[in-house]
Short mmCIF file of C-alpha atoms in Angstrom, two decimals:
data_model
loop_
_atom_site.label_atom_id
_atom_site.label_comp_id
_atom_site.label_asym_id
_atom_site.label_seq_id
_atom_site.Cartn_x
_atom_site.Cartn_y
_atom_site.Cartn_z
CA MET B 137 197.97 71.85 288.11
CA GLU B 138 201.34 72.07 286.25
CA THR B 139 202.70 75.63 284.49
CA SER B 140 205.99 76.54 283.30
CA LEU B 141 208.66 78.33 285.34
CA ARG B 142 208.62 81.09 282.65
CA ARG B 143 204.80 81.87 283.66
CA LEU B 144 205.59 81.94 287.46
CA LEU B 145 208.39 84.23 287.13
CA GLY B 146 206.52 86.54 284.77
CA ALA B 147 203.39 86.62 287.25
CA LEU B 148 205.99 87.82 289.98
CA GLY B 149 207.44 90.43 288.06
CA THR B 150 210.46 92.59 288.50
CA PRO B 151 209.47 94.54 291.65
CA LEU B 152 209.28 91.33 293.78
CA ALA B 153 211.71 88.87 292.20
CA GLU B 154 214.64 88.39 289.69
CA ALA B 155 216.11 85.37 288.23
CA LEU B 156 219.76 84.86 289.14
CA SER B 157 220.20 81.70 287.24
CA THR B 158 218.20 79.16 285.04
CA PRO B 159 220.61 76.29 284.43
CA ASP B 160 217.70 74.23 282.60
CA GLY B 161 216.12 77.48 280.88
CA LEU B 162 212.55 78.83 281.69
CA ASP B 163 210.23 76.38 279.96
CA VAL B 164 210.78 73.53 282.33
CA PRO B 165 207.42 72.64 284.15
CA VAL B 166 206.60 73.33 287.67
CA SER B 167 203.78 71.13 289.45
CA GLY B 168 203.69 72.45 293.14
CA LEU B 169 204.96 74.84 295.44
CA ALA B 170 206.80 74.16 298.92
CA ILE B 171 207.80 76.39 301.62
CA VAL B 172 211.11 75.54 303.28
CA ASP B 173 212.72 76.80 306.67
CA PRO B 174 216.32 75.65 307.12
CA ASP B 175 215.17 73.69 310.36
CA ASP B 176 213.05 71.60 308.40
CA GLU B 177 213.58 68.00 307.74
CA PRO B 178 214.75 67.29 304.40
CA ASP B 179 211.80 66.18 301.72
CA ASP B 180 211.36 65.50 298.28
CA TYR B 181 210.86 68.57 296.24
CA ALA B 182 210.99 67.08 292.76
CA GLY B 183 209.10 69.51 290.03
CA ARG B 184 208.42 72.36 292.79
CA PHE B 185 209.03 75.94 293.29
CA VAL B 186 210.64 76.14 296.79
CA LEU B 187 210.72 79.31 298.95
CA VAL B 188 213.33 79.18 301.34
CA ILE B 189 211.94 81.64 304.03
CA GLY B 190 214.00 81.04 307.36
CA ALA B 191 217.26 82.56 306.17
CA ARG B 192 218.72 84.90 303.70
CA GLY B 193 221.95 85.71 301.88
CA ARG B 194 225.04 83.32 303.04
CA GLU B 195 222.77 81.75 306.04
CA ALA B 196 220.43 80.52 303.23
CA VAL B 197 223.22 78.60 301.07
CA HIS B 198 223.04 75.20 302.63
CA ALA B 199 219.08 75.43 302.58
CA VAL B 200 219.38 76.31 298.77
CA ARG B 201 221.77 73.45 298.28
CA GLY B 202 219.57 71.00 299.96
CA VAL B 203 216.38 71.50 298.06
CA ASP B 204 218.52 71.72 294.71
CA ARG B 205 219.66 68.11 295.44
CA ARG B 206 216.35 67.00 296.23
CA GLY B 207 214.70 67.85 292.87
CA ALA B 208 213.51 71.44 293.18
CA VAL B 209 213.05 73.35 289.67
CA ALA B 210 213.41 76.68 291.25
CA VAL B 211 214.39 78.25 294.60
CA ALA B 212 213.49 81.73 295.82
CA VAL B 213 215.49 83.45 298.57
CA LYS B 214 216.12 86.74 299.72
CA ILE B 215 219.75 87.71 299.11
CA GLY B 216 220.40 90.55 301.84
CA ALA B 217 223.57 92.23 301.83
CA SER B 218 225.45 89.06 300.35
CA ASP B 219 226.98 88.71 296.86
CA PRO B 220 224.30 87.60 294.24
CA ASP B 221 227.03 85.32 292.82
CA LEU B 222 227.31 83.27 296.29
CA LEU B 223 223.65 82.11 295.65
CA ARG B 224 223.70 82.22 292.08
CA ASP B 225 226.30 79.16 292.04
CA ALA B 226 224.51 77.47 294.70
CA THR B 227 222.65 74.89 292.58
CA ARG B 228 223.29 72.73 289.61
CA ARG B 229 219.81 72.06 288.44
CA ALA B 230 217.49 74.51 290.13
CA ALA B 231 216.92 78.03 289.06
CA VAL B 232 217.88 80.55 291.56
CA VAL B 233 215.40 83.62 292.23
CA ALA B 234 216.03 86.55 294.23
CA VAL B 235 213.46 87.95 296.24
CA ARG B 236 213.20 91.76 297.22
CA ASP B 237 214.09 91.97 300.95
CA ASP B 238 211.09 94.25 301.70
CA ALA B 239 208.42 91.96 299.64
CA ARG B 240 206.36 89.94 302.13
CA TRP B 241 206.58 85.97 301.59
CA ASP B 242 202.91 85.31 302.22
CA HIS B 243 202.03 87.56 298.95
CA VAL B 244 204.59 85.99 297.07
CA GLU B 245 203.18 82.50 298.18
CA GLN B 246 199.49 83.63 297.35
CA LEU B 247 200.64 84.84 293.80
CA LEU B 248 202.44 81.76 292.85
CA ARG B 249 199.60 79.52 294.23
CA GLU B 250 196.99 81.48 292.13
CA VAL B 251 199.05 80.66 289.00
CA LEU B 252 199.55 77.17 289.85
CA GLU B 253 195.74 76.45 290.75
CA THR B 254 193.88 78.17 288.09
CA ASP B 255 193.91 78.07 284.13
CA ALA B 256 193.49 81.74 284.09
CA GLY B 257 196.24 82.85 286.30
CA PRO B 258 197.47 86.32 286.84
CA ASP B 259 199.70 86.45 284.02
CA GLU B 260 196.65 87.46 281.92
CA LEU B 261 196.09 90.56 284.17
CA PHE B 262 199.98 91.31 284.13
CA SER B 263 200.10 91.29 280.32
CA LEU B 264 196.84 93.42 280.24
CA ALA B 265 198.39 95.83 283.01
CA GLN B 266 201.47 96.14 280.50
CA THR B 267 199.45 96.67 277.46
CA THR B 268 197.47 99.31 279.36
CA ALA B 269 200.58 100.97 280.40
CA LEU B 270 201.85 101.09 276.94
CA LEU B 271 198.41 102.60 275.46
CA THR B 272 198.00 104.94 278.37
CA GLY B 273 201.65 106.21 278.63
CA GLY B 274 201.42 105.71 282.40
CA LEU B 275 202.10 102.84 285.22
CA VAL B 276 199.53 100.71 285.97
CA SER B 277 197.75 98.63 288.77
CA ILE B 278 194.86 96.30 288.64
CA GLU B 279 193.21 95.98 292.24
CA ASP B 280 190.27 94.09 293.52
CA THR B 281 187.69 95.62 295.69
CA GLY B 282 189.52 95.26 298.75
CA SER B 283 192.47 97.34 297.11
CA ARG B 284 194.66 94.08 296.81
CA VAL B 285 197.00 94.32 294.11
CA LEU B 286 196.42 91.71 291.36
CA ALA B 287 198.69 92.86 288.78
CA TYR B 288 200.89 95.61 287.84
CA SER B 289 202.82 97.09 284.78
CA ARG B 290 206.93 96.76 284.92
CA TYR B 291 208.09 98.92 287.77
CA ASP B 292 209.93 102.16 286.94
CA SER B 293 211.50 103.31 290.28
CA ALA B 294 212.37 106.63 288.51
CA SER B 295 208.65 107.42 287.84
CA ALA B 296 206.93 105.57 290.41
CA ASP B 297 205.49 107.75 293.36
CA GLU B 298 205.17 106.71 296.89
CA LEU B 299 201.53 105.21 296.68
CA ARG B 300 202.41 102.91 293.80
CA ARG B 301 205.76 102.05 295.40
CA LEU B 302 204.17 101.14 298.57
CA SER B 303 201.32 99.52 296.98
CA VAL B 304 203.45 97.15 294.63
CA LEU B 305 205.76 95.92 297.30
CA GLY B 306 203.18 95.47 299.94
CA TRP B 307 200.43 94.14 297.44
CA GLN B 308 197.63 96.40 298.86
CA GLY B 309 197.33 100.08 299.02
CA PRO B 310 198.72 101.69 302.28
CA ALA B 311 196.00 102.49 304.68
CA ASP B 312 196.39 106.29 305.20
CA TYR B 313 196.45 106.87 301.55
CA LEU B 314 193.34 104.57 300.80
CA GLY B 315 191.60 106.86 303.57
CA LEU B 316 192.33 109.83 301.48
CA LEU B 317 191.04 108.42 298.18
CA ARG B 318 187.80 107.68 300.03
CA GLU B 319 187.88 110.98 301.33
CA TRP B 320 188.08 112.50 298.21
CA GLY B 321 185.17 110.26 296.99
CA VAL B 322 187.37 108.32 294.38
CA PHE B 323 185.97 105.10 295.60
CA ASP B 324 182.56 106.09 295.35
CA ARG B 325 183.04 107.38 291.71
CA VAL B 326 184.64 104.04 290.51
CA ARG B 327 182.05 101.83 292.18
CA ALA B 328 179.32 103.75 290.82
CA GLY B 329 179.58 102.81 286.99
CA GLU B 330 181.96 102.88 284.09
CA GLY B 331 183.85 106.06 283.54
CA VAL B 332 187.35 107.73 284.22
CA VAL B 333 188.16 109.61 287.50
CA ARG B 334 190.88 111.83 287.36
CA ILE B 335 192.77 112.44 290.66
CA ASP B 336 195.17 115.52 290.96
CA GLU B 337 198.71 115.31 291.79
CA HIS B 338 199.69 115.91 295.45
CA PRO B 339 203.24 116.63 295.67
CA GLU B 340 203.03 117.19 299.47
CA LEU B 341 201.61 113.65 299.78
CA GLY B 342 203.93 112.22 297.29
CA ILE B 343 201.10 111.45 294.85
CA ARG B 344 201.41 112.17 291.00
CA ARG B 345 198.48 112.50 288.85
CA ARG B 346 196.15 109.47 288.22
CA LEU B 347 193.49 108.18 286.41
CA ALA B 348 191.38 105.41 287.89
CA ALA B 349 188.40 103.41 286.17
CA GLY B 350 186.15 100.64 287.86
CA ILE B 351 186.00 97.06 286.70
CA HIS B 352 182.40 96.18 286.29
CA ALA B 353 180.51 93.06 285.45
CA GLY B 354 176.90 94.28 284.90
CA ALA B 355 176.14 96.11 288.12
CA ARG B 356 178.62 94.20 290.16
CA TRP B 357 182.08 96.04 290.89
CA LEU B 358 185.01 93.64 290.62
CA GLY B 359 187.79 96.05 291.23
CA THR B 360 189.87 99.00 289.67
CA ILE B 361 192.57 99.87 287.44
CA TRP B 362 194.80 102.72 288.48
CA VAL B 363 197.16 104.85 286.13
CA GLN B 364 199.94 106.82 287.61
CA GLU B 365 201.18 109.36 285.05
CA GLY B 366 204.79 108.47 284.07
CA SER B 367 207.65 110.56 283.25
CA THR B 368 206.50 111.42 279.56
CA GLY B 369 202.77 112.31 280.50
CA PHE B 370 199.35 110.60 279.50
CA THR B 371 198.97 109.76 275.85
CA PRO B 372 196.17 111.70 273.92
CA ARG B 373 193.80 108.47 274.11
CA ALA B 374 194.55 107.27 277.62
CA GLU B 375 191.23 107.32 279.01
CA GLU B 376 189.68 105.41 275.95
CA ALA B 377 192.31 102.83 276.37
CA LEU B 378 191.76 102.63 280.08
CA LEU B 379 188.11 101.92 279.64
CA GLY B 380 188.83 99.33 277.09
CA ALA B 381 191.16 97.72 279.61
CA THR B 382 188.41 97.62 282.35
CA ARG B 383 186.31 95.72 280.11
CA VAL B 384 188.97 93.23 279.22
CA ALA B 385 189.95 92.93 283.09
CA ALA B 386 186.17 92.10 283.82
CA GLN B 387 186.42 89.32 281.50
CA HIS B 388 189.55 87.92 283.02
CA LEU B 389 188.18 88.35 286.52
CA VAL B 390 185.04 86.38 285.67
CA ARG B 391 186.81 83.62 284.16
CA ARG B 392 189.23 83.65 287.00
CA ARG B 393 186.17 82.92 289.36
CA THR B 394 184.66 80.09 287.32
CA ARG B 395 187.52 78.32 285.83
CA ARG B 396 188.46 76.36 289.11
CA SER B 397 185.51 74.24 288.02
CA PRO B 398 185.57 72.37 284.69
CA GLY B 399 184.18 74.25 281.78
CA THR B 400 184.45 75.26 278.31
CA ASP B 401 186.06 78.24 276.86
CA LEU B 402 182.81 79.86 275.53
CA VAL B 403 184.22 82.30 273.02
CA ALA B 404 186.45 79.60 271.39
CA GLY B 405 183.47 77.29 271.27
CA LEU B 406 181.20 79.75 269.89
CA LEU B 407 183.94 79.97 267.07
CA ALA B 408 184.04 76.48 266.49
CA GLY B 409 180.06 76.01 266.40
CA ARG B 410 180.18 73.93 269.58
CA VAL B 411 178.51 76.48 271.92
CA ALA B 412 174.97 78.08 271.76
CA PRO B 413 175.10 81.65 270.83
CA GLU B 414 172.50 82.48 273.53
CA LEU B 415 174.85 81.07 276.15
CA VAL B 416 177.54 83.35 275.23
CA ALA B 417 175.07 86.07 274.64
CA GLY B 418 174.00 85.80 278.56
CA VAL B 419 177.55 85.46 279.90
CA TYR B 420 179.05 88.62 278.10
CA GLY B 421 175.71 90.79 277.72
CA ILE B 422 175.64 90.32 273.90
CA ASP B 423 172.42 90.83 271.82
CA PRO B 424 172.25 87.56 270.03
CA GLU B 425 170.21 89.08 267.23
CA ALA B 426 172.93 91.58 266.41
CA PRO B 427 175.04 91.32 263.51
CA VAL B 428 178.68 90.36 264.25
CA VAL B 429 182.10 90.13 262.69
CA VAL B 430 185.28 88.18 263.64
CA ALA B 431 188.60 89.73 263.09
CA ALA B 432 191.39 87.40 263.08
CA PHE B 433 195.08 88.19 264.06
CA THR B 434 198.32 86.02 263.78
CA ALA B 435 202.10 86.80 264.31
CA PRO B 436 203.55 83.89 262.26
CA GLY B 437 206.88 82.59 264.26
CA ALA B 438 205.87 84.00 267.63
CA ASP B 439 206.46 81.93 270.62
CA ALA B 440 203.73 81.57 273.39
CA VAL B 441 204.96 84.64 274.74
CA GLY B 442 204.53 86.56 271.81
CA VAL B 443 201.09 85.17 271.33
CA ALA B 444 200.08 86.15 274.68
CA GLU B 445 201.27 89.62 274.09
CA LEU B 446 199.19 89.78 270.79
CA ALA B 447 196.05 88.76 272.69
CA ALA B 448 196.34 91.12 275.05
CA VAL B 449 196.76 93.87 272.64
CA VAL B 450 193.71 92.54 270.74
CA ALA B 451 191.66 92.43 273.67
CA VAL B 452 192.37 96.08 274.66
CA HIS B 453 191.83 97.34 271.35
CA ALA B 454 188.43 95.32 270.73
CA ALA B 455 186.97 96.34 274.00
CA THR B 456 187.92 99.92 273.12
CA TYR B 457 186.10 99.67 269.54
CA ARG B 458 183.15 97.91 270.84
CA ARG B 459 182.20 97.79 274.81
CA THR B 460 181.61 94.17 274.48
CA ALA B 461 184.10 92.44 272.52
CA PRO B 462 184.81 88.90 273.66
CA THR B 463 188.49 87.29 272.40
CA ALA B 464 189.59 83.76 271.98
CA VAL B 465 193.18 82.25 271.27
CA ASP B 466 193.69 79.19 269.04
CA GLY B 467 197.10 78.32 268.61
CA ASP B 468 198.86 81.29 267.12
CA ARG B 469 195.68 83.20 266.28
CA VAL B 470 193.70 85.63 268.16
CA TYR B 471 190.07 86.23 267.37
CA ALA B 472 187.91 89.16 268.27
CA VAL B 473 184.09 88.99 268.34
CA LEU B 474 182.91 92.17 267.32
CA PRO B 475 179.21 93.01 267.71
CA GLY B 476 177.03 95.48 266.54
CA VAL B 477 178.76 96.03 263.02
CA PRO B 478 176.76 97.20 260.18
CA ALA B 479 175.20 94.38 258.72
CA ASP B 480 175.70 95.42 254.99
CA GLY B 481 179.47 96.03 255.11
CA ILE B 482 182.45 96.57 257.48
CA GLU B 483 183.08 100.09 258.64
CA PRO B 484 186.35 102.16 258.39
CA GLY B 485 186.74 102.24 262.17
CA LEU B 486 187.17 98.49 262.32
CA ARG B 487 189.92 98.47 259.56
CA ALA B 488 191.74 101.26 261.44
CA MET B 489 191.39 99.49 264.93
CA CYS B 490 192.90 96.36 263.21
CA ALA B 491 195.76 98.52 261.80
CA GLU B 492 196.47 100.01 265.27
CA VAL B 493 196.66 96.27 266.49
CA VAL B 494 199.03 95.02 263.84
CA ALA B 495 201.30 98.15 264.46
CA LEU B 496 201.48 97.74 268.12
CA ALA B 497 201.50 94.23 268.45
CA GLY B 498 204.34 93.80 265.86
CA ARG B 499 206.56 96.29 267.95
CA ARG B 500 205.81 94.07 271.11
CA THR B 501 206.28 90.63 269.68
CA GLY B 502 209.02 91.45 267.13
CA SER B 503 207.16 89.33 264.69
CA PRO B 504 204.91 90.71 261.63
CA VAL B 505 201.35 90.66 262.69
CA ARG B 506 198.66 90.23 259.97
CA SER B 507 194.94 90.59 260.29
CA GLY B 508 192.00 89.25 258.38
CA ILE B 509 188.33 90.43 258.78
CA GLY B 510 185.35 88.02 258.04
CA ALA B 511 182.44 89.19 256.49
CA PRO B 512 179.75 90.38 259.04
CA ALA B 513 177.21 87.56 260.08
CA PRO B 514 173.54 88.75 260.55
CA ARG B 515 173.51 87.22 264.32
CA LEU B 516 175.73 86.07 267.04
CA GLY B 517 175.15 82.47 265.60
CA GLY B 518 177.00 83.30 262.78
CA ALA B 519 180.36 83.91 264.19
CA ALA B 520 181.66 80.60 263.36
CA VAL B 521 181.21 81.40 259.72
CA SER B 522 182.79 84.95 260.11
CA ARG B 523 185.77 83.58 261.65
CA ALA B 524 186.14 80.90 258.73
CA GLU B 525 186.13 83.78 256.42
CA ALA B 526 188.62 85.58 258.35
CA ASP B 527 190.88 82.47 258.36
CA ARG B 528 190.56 82.37 254.56
CA VAL B 529 191.62 86.11 254.30
CA LEU B 530 194.61 85.30 256.23
CA ALA B 531 195.56 82.31 254.07
CA THR B 532 194.91 84.21 250.83
CA MET B 533 196.50 87.67 251.93
CA PRO B 534 199.42 88.81 249.80
CA ALA B 535 202.87 89.14 251.50
CA ASP B 536 202.84 92.79 251.43
CA ALA B 537 199.27 93.35 253.09
CA ASP B 538 198.83 94.07 256.91
CA VAL B 539 194.99 94.13 257.20
CA ALA B 540 192.47 92.69 254.50
CA THR B 541 188.75 91.84 254.57
CA LEU B 542 186.67 89.55 252.53
CA PRO B 543 185.71 91.96 249.77
CA ASP B 544 189.47 92.75 249.31
CA LEU B 545 190.30 89.43 248.32
CA ARG B 546 187.10 87.78 247.07
CA ALA B 547 188.46 86.79 243.74
CA GLU B 548 191.59 85.41 245.21
CA ILE B 549 189.56 83.29 247.83
CA LEU B 550 187.02 82.07 245.38
CA LEU B 551 189.84 81.08 242.99
CA ASP B 552 191.58 79.07 246.09
CA GLU B 553 188.14 77.37 246.99
CA THR B 554 187.70 76.57 243.12
CA LEU B 555 191.27 74.97 243.29
CA ASP B 556 190.39 73.05 246.35
CA LEU B 557 187.58 71.50 244.57
CA LEU B 558 189.79 70.70 241.60
CA ALA B 559 192.36 69.02 243.77
CA ALA B 560 189.65 66.93 245.36
CA ALA B 561 188.48 65.68 241.94
CA PRO B 562 191.44 64.22 239.78
CA GLU B 563 188.91 62.62 237.33
CA VAL B 564 187.89 66.25 235.98
CA ARG B 565 191.64 67.04 234.97
CA ASP B 566 192.89 67.45 231.52
CA PRO B 567 195.43 64.63 230.78
CA ALA B 568 197.51 67.03 228.57
CA VAL B 569 198.21 69.15 231.63
CA GLU B 570 199.76 65.87 233.55
CA ARG B 571 201.61 65.03 230.57
CA LEU B 572 203.50 68.71 230.43
CA LEU B 573 204.04 68.24 234.01
CA ALA B 574 205.49 64.93 233.75
CA HIS B 575 207.89 65.87 230.75
CA ASP B 576 208.98 68.98 232.75
CA ALA B 577 209.70 66.43 236.01
CA GLU B 578 211.52 64.16 233.73
CA HIS B 579 213.68 66.64 231.67
CA GLY B 580 214.17 69.32 234.28
CA SER B 581 212.37 71.92 232.00
CA ASP B 582 209.80 74.42 233.00
CA LEU B 583 207.47 74.50 229.91
CA ALA B 584 204.45 74.57 232.41
CA GLY B 585 205.63 77.49 233.91
CA SER B 586 206.09 79.48 230.57
CA VAL B 587 202.65 78.29 229.80
CA LEU B 588 201.14 79.46 232.99
CA THR B 589 202.77 82.85 232.82
CA TRP B 590 201.38 83.28 229.35
CA LEU B 591 198.01 82.50 230.30
CA ASP B 592 198.23 85.08 233.39
CA ALA B 593 199.08 87.54 230.97
CA HIS B 594 195.85 86.93 228.95
CA GLY B 595 197.75 85.37 225.83
CA ASP B 596 200.17 88.51 225.47
CA VAL B 597 203.48 86.91 224.29
CA ARG B 598 205.42 90.25 224.93
CA MET B 599 203.85 90.65 228.51
CA ALA B 600 204.59 87.08 229.45
CA ALA B 601 208.17 87.29 228.14
CA GLU B 602 208.87 90.45 230.02
CA ARG B 603 207.88 88.66 233.11
CA LEU B 604 210.02 85.49 232.17
CA VAL B 605 212.88 87.91 231.01
CA VAL B 606 213.11 86.20 228.10
CA HIS B 607 213.12 87.08 224.12
CA PRO B 608 209.25 87.02 222.90
CA ASN B 609 210.67 84.27 220.31
CA THR B 610 211.84 82.05 222.91
CA LEU B 611 208.55 82.29 224.77
CA ARG B 612 206.69 81.35 221.32
CA HIS B 613 209.25 78.46 221.00
CA ARG B 614 208.32 77.16 224.44
CA LEU B 615 204.69 77.18 223.92
CA ARG B 616 204.95 75.39 220.65
CA ARG B 617 207.14 72.68 222.38
CA ALA B 618 204.89 72.77 225.16
CA THR B 619 201.71 71.84 222.84
CA ALA B 620 203.99 69.25 221.13
CA VAL B 621 204.93 67.29 224.09
CA SER B 622 201.51 67.52 225.77
CA GLY B 623 198.57 67.71 223.25
CA LEU B 624 197.67 71.18 225.13
CA ALA B 625 194.74 72.63 222.97
CA LEU B 626 195.55 76.33 223.94
CA GLY B 627 193.42 77.59 220.93
CA ASP B 628 190.37 76.20 222.46
CA PRO B 629 188.90 78.81 225.33
CA ARG B 630 187.26 76.14 227.12
CA ALA B 631 190.52 73.73 227.20
CA ARG B 632 192.61 76.96 227.87
CA LEU B 633 190.50 77.66 231.17
CA MET B 634 190.85 74.16 232.40
CA ALA B 635 194.59 74.16 231.67
CA HIS B 636 194.96 77.69 233.42
CA LEU B 637 193.19 76.36 236.72
CA GLN B 638 194.98 72.92 236.62
CA LEU B 639 198.64 74.59 236.26
CA LEU B 640 197.53 77.00 238.88
CA LEU B 641 196.61 74.12 241.18
CA ALA B 642 200.00 72.33 240.50
CA PHE B 643 201.92 75.52 241.24
CA ARG B 644 200.01 76.31 244.27
CA THR B 645 200.91 72.61 245.55
CA THR B 646 204.63 73.14 244.99
CA GLN B 647 204.67 76.58 246.58
CA ARG B 648 203.02 75.07 249.62
CA HIS B 649 205.58 71.98 249.97
#
């Protein structure tokens, strides 16, 4: 299976590795992994990420140059006490990745292989860890039931205590510390069910204050999320955000276990109307008869990394808002399926949640984020309809809006759909409007624009003239001229209505192209 160098480096993270050079950029494809000892016979490393494990620093230069000549995409090596420039300049095409001296090669290999071998690689969990760190104000680690570290937020050596430092570098909680946590009953409590466990600070042991919560799929315990208190303390909603993160982590871990075999993205399939709602309900524990609403989020202009950041923020907030709230990504859009909303309307908490996502994701992605909320569907099977409505809201939202619902823009959406019908039926158009548009195109005039502005102003010449920044008499002259060259019947209410719609369609088409 193929992935990108960017994705692999993102999974390794700054505590373990740092790219010294990337001659061909970060988006080059990587098709495999190889482990090389300087004494090995030369091989073909085309498309591979190579780990040079038998030497470090100056002693590894010859091996690094060798794998570069044989097509490696990237080569990872421990620098030791050598000058980084010595290895940075050792390749022509391969990226050079410096691995920490105290990192274990077997953990590096295991992490890279997991990313290469599954569609749902650890980068999803790393993104979730970073999002959780942002929302809680702490340093986050996600671990499985054996206390093996699956992902962590960005490393902060100034705030990390000894337990976090050893866990991240060793990819496993230290045995003596794990023994203390068991003695204090922490593991029993996170295993027992959903809820936040508070762990007091122990300066004499090098342990700062922590929050912990178990990751559960039904009655099954899948792992734990740990949040070490950072230098600024926990945020006011840290515990609520942590619980939301455990629900999202459970979805990721379940998908990671199932995606090694061919399958369909159930949530995306539900939103496209391809997957039976009963199947999704069974997997995610949703009542198929409960009403649902779909919220859509988009960050126009964001790259793939930005969309992944948006998806992580949406997932955590949605799971905080509703215990079971599956999400899906389609292109540059992220969708959240939110069950249990009122069937007769959209509650204020939903709009507030979407506004929080828009604000936070906008800061993280560096792109403006917008959210459109579809109308509630009476049951899970209507999620595809609610998704389509959310898409229509996004397509119709004014430029200055961040969050909007279907009722907010119902008139605009109905008008847009009416114009779509008119666009598909040229036989019902008024030839007079076509003549007016043709006249403007031939003479470089904008009589049609003046007529449309007058119609938008309900026939108020002074109001329309102000919008056009012309004298009212000038506008009156333009209207008479438009009538003369086209034969428009602006005195007939029905003809005026059809002309209005047809001009709106003409100018909408121009704006879209």
